[in-house]
PDB file of C-alpha atoms in Angstrom:
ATOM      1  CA  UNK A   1     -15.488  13.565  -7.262  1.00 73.00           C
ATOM      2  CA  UNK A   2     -15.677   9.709  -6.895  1.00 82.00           C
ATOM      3  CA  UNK A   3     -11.991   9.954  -8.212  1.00 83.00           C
ATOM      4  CA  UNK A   4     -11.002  12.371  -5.062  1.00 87.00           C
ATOM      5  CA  UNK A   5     -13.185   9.923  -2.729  1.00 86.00           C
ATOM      6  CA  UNK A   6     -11.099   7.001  -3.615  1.00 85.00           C
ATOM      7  CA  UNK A   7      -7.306   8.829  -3.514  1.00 86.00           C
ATOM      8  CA  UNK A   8      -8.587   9.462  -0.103  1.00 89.00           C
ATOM      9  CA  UNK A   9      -9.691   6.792   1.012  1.00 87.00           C
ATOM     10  CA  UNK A  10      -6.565   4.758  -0.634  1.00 87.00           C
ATOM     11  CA  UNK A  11      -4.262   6.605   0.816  1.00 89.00           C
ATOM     12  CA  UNK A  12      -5.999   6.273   4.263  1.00 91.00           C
ATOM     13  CA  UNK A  13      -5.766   2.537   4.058  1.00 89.00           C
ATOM     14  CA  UNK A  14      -2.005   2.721   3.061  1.00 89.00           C
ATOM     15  CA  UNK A  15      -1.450   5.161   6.147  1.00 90.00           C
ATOM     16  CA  UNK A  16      -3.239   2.702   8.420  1.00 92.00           C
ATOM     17  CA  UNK A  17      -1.443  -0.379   7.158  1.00 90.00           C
ATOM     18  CA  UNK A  18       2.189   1.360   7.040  1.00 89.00           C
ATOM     19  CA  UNK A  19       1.214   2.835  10.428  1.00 89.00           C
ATOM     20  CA  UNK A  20       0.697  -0.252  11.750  1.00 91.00           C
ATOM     21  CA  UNK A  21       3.822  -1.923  10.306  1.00 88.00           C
ATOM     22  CA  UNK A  22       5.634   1.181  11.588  1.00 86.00           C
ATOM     23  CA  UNK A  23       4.666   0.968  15.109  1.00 87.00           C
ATOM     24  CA  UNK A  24       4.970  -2.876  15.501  1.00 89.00           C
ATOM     25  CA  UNK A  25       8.510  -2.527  14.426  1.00 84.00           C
ATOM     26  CA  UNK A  26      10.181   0.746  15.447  1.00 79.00           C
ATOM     27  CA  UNK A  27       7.829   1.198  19.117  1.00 82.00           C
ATOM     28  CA  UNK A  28       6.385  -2.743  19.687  1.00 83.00           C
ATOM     29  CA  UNK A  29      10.281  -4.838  18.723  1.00 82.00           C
ATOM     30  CA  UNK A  30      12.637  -1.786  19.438  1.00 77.00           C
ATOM     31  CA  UNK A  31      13.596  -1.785  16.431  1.00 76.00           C
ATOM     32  CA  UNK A  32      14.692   1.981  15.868  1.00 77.00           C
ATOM     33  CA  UNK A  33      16.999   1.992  12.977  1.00 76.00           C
ATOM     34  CA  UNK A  34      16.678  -0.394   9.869  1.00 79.00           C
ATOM     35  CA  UNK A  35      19.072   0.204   7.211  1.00 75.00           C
ATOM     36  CA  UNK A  36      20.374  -1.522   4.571  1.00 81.00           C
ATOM     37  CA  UNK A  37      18.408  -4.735   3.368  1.00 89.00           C
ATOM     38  CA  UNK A  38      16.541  -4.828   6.515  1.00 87.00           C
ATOM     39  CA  UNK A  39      14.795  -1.573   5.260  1.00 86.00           C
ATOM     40  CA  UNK A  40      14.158  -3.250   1.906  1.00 91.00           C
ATOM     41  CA  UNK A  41      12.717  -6.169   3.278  1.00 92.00           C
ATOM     42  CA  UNK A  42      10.241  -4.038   5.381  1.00 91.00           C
ATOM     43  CA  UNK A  43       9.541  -1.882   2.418  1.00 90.00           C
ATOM     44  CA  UNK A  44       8.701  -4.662   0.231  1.00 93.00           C
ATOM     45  CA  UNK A  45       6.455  -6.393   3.102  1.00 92.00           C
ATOM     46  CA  UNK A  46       4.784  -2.683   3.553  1.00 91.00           C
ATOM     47  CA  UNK A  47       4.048  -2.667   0.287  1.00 92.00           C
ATOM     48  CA  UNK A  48       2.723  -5.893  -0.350  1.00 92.00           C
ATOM     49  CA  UNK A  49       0.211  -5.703   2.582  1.00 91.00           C
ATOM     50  CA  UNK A  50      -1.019  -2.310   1.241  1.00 90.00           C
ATOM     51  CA  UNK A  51      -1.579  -3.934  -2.056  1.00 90.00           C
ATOM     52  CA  UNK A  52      -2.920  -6.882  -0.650  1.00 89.00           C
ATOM     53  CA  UNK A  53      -5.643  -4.772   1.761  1.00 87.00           C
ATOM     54  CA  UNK A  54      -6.732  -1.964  -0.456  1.00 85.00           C
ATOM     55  CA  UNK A  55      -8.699  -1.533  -3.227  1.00 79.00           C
ATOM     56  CA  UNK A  56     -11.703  -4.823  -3.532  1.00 81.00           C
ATOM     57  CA  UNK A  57     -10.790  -6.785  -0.176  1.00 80.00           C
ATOM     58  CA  UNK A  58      -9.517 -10.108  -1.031  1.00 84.00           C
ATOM     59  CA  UNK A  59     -12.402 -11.936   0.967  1.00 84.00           C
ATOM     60  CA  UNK A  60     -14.793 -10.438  -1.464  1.00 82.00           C
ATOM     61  CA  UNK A  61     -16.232 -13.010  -4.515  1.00 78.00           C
ATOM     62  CA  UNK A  62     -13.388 -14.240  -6.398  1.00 80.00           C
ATOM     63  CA  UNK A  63     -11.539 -11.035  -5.569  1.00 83.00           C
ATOM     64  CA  UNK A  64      -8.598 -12.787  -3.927  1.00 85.00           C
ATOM     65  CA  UNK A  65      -6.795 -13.244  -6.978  1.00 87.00           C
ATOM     66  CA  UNK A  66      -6.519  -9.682  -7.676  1.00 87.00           C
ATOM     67  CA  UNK A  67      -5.561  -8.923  -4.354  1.00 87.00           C
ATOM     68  CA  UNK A  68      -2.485 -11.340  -4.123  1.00 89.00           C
ATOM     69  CA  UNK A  69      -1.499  -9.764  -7.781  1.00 91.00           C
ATOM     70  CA  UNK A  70      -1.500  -6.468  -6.524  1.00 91.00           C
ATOM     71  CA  UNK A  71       0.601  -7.457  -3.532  1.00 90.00           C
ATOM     72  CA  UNK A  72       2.702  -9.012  -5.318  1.00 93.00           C
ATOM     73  CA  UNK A  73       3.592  -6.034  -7.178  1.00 93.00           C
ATOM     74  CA  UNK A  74       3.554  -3.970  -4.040  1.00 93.00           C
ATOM     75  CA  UNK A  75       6.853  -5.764  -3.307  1.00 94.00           C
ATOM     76  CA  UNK A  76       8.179  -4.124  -6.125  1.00 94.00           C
ATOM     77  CA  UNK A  77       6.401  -1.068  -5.867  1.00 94.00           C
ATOM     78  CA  UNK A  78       8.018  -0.916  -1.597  1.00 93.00           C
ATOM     79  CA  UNK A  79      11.551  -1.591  -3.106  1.00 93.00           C
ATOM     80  CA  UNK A  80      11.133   0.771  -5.939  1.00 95.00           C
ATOM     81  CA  UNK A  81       9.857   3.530  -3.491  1.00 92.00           C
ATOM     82  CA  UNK A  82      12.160   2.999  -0.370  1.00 91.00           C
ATOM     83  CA  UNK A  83      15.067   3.575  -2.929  1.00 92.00           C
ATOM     84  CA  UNK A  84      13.540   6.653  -4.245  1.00 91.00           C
ATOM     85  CA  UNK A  85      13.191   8.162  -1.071  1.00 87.00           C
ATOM     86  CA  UNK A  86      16.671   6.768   0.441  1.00 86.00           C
ATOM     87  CA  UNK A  87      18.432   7.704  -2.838  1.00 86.00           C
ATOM     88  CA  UNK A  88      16.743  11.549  -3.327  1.00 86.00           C
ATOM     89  CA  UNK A  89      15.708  12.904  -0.334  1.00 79.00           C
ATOM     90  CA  UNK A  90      17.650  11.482   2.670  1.00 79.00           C
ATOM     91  CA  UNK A  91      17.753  14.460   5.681  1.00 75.00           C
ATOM     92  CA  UNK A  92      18.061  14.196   8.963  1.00 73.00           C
ATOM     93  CA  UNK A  93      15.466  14.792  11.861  1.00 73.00           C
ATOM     94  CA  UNK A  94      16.395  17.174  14.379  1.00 75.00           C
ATOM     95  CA  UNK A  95      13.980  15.290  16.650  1.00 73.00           C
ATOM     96  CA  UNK A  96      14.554  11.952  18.219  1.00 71.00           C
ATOM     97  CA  UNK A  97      11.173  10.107  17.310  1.00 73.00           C
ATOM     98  CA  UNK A  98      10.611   6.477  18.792  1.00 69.00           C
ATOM     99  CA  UNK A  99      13.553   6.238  20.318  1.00 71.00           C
ATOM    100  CA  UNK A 100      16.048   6.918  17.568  1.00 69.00           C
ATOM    101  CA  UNK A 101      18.519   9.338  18.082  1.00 71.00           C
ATOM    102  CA  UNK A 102      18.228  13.080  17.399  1.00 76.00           C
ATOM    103  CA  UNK A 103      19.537  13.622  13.365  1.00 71.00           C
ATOM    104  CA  UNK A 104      18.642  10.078  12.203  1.00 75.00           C
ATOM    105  CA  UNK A 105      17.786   9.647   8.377  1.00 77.00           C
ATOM    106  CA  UNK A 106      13.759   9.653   7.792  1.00 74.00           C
ATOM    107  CA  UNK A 107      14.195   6.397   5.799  1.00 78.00           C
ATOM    108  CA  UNK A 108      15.913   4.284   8.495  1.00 77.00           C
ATOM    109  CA  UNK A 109      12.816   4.827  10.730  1.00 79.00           C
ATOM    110  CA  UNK A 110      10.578   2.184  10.009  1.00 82.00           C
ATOM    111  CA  UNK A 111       7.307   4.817  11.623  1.00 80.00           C
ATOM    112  CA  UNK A 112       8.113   7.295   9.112  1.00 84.00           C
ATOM    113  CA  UNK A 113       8.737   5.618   5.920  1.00 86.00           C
ATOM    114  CA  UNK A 114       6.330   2.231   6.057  1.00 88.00           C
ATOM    115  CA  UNK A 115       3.170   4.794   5.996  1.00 91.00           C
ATOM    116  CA  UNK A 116       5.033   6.932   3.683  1.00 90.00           C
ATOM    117  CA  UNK A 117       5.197   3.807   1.105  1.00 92.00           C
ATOM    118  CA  UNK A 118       2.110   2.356   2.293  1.00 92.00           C
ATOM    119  CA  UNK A 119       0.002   5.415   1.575  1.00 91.00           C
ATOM    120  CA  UNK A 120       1.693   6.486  -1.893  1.00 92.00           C
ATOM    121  CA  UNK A 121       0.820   2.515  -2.855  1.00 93.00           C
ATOM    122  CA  UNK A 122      -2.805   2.109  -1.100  1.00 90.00           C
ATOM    123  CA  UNK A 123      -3.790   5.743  -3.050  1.00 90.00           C
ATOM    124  CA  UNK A 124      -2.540   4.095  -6.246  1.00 90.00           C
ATOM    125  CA  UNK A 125      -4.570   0.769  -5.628  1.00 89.00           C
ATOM    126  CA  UNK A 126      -7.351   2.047  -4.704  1.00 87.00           C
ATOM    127  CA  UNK A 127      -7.409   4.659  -7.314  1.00 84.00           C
ATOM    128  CA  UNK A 128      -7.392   1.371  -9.903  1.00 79.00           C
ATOM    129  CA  UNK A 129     -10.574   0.142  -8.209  1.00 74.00           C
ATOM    130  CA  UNK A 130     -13.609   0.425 -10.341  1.00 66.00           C
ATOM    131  CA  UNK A 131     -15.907  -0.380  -7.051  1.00 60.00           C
ATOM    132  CA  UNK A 132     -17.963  -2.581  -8.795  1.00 62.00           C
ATOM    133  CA  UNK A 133     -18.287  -6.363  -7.486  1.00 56.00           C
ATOM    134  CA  UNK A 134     -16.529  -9.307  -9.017  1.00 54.00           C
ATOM    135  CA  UNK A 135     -17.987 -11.476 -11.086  1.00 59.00           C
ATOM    136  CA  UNK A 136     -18.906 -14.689 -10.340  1.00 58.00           C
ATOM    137  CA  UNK A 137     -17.552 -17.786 -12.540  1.00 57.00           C
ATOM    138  CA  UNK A 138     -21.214 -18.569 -13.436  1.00 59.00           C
ATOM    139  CA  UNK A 139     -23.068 -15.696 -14.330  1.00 62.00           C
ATOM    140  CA  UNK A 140     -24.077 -14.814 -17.330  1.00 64.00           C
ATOM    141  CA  UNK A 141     -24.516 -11.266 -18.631  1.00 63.00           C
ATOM    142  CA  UNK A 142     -28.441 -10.286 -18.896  1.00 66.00           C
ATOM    143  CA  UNK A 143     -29.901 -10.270 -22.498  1.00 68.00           C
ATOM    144  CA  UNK A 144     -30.913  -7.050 -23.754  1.00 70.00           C
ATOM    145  CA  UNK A 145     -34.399  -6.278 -24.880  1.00 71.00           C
ATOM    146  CA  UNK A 146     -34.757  -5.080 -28.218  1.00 67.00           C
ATOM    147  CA  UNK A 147     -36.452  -1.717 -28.489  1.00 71.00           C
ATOM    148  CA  UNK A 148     -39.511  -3.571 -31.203  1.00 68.00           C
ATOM    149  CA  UNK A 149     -40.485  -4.854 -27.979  1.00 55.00           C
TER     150      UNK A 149
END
């Protein structure tokens, strides 16, 4: 169940993040098309914000660390995934959303695929979470009593 709970809310964060990447570019710069490298570039910087923001927030403990690891992956992970879908599963929308055109490709709309990458990443994220708190540099595990007392 905690497993579910954590998908969920993973993939909530990723939607929120890509969302709000999405929106920003495609409704708040006009930006209705980006193909090409452009699309890479805001894959990758999708992706590394969802790594960066889910799973342990980087202002927790010493938690930072991981966070800027896992974003840096995300870049990957953006590229990796905005090439899967571009590659596989291009089709057209017979809907003009955001001011593209009617019959524009799903992956050259930066609302559609930056929550699309930024979900599948914050679900896998957050799913590597363990929820427990960092450790701090100086603490020391607690001895255990022996069971003669």
């Amino acid at each position: 169940m905690k497993l579910l709970k954590r998908l969920g809310i993973g993939l909530l964060k990723g939607l929120v993040v890509g969302g709000a990447v999405g929106a920003a570019l495609q409704l708040g710069l006009g930006w209705t098309q980006t193909t090409g490298l452009l699309g890479y570039l805001l894959a990758m910087a999708t992706g590394a914000t969802a790594g960066t923001l889910a799973g342990t927030p980087p202002w927790k403990g010493e938690a930072w660390i991981e966070a800027v690891l896992k974003g840096v992956f995300g870049v990957g992970v953006g590229a990796l995934l905005y090439w899967l879908g571009s590659s596989f599963a291009p089709f057209g929308l017979p809907l003009a959303i955001g001011g593209a055109p009617d019959g524009a490709d799903w992956t050259s709309l930066p609302l559609l695929y930056a929550p699309a990458i930024g979900g599948v990443y914050g679900a896998i994220v957050e799913l590597d979470n363990t929820g427990k708190p960092p450790k701090t540099a100086g603490e020391r595990p607690k001895p255990k009593k022996s069971p003669a007392g």
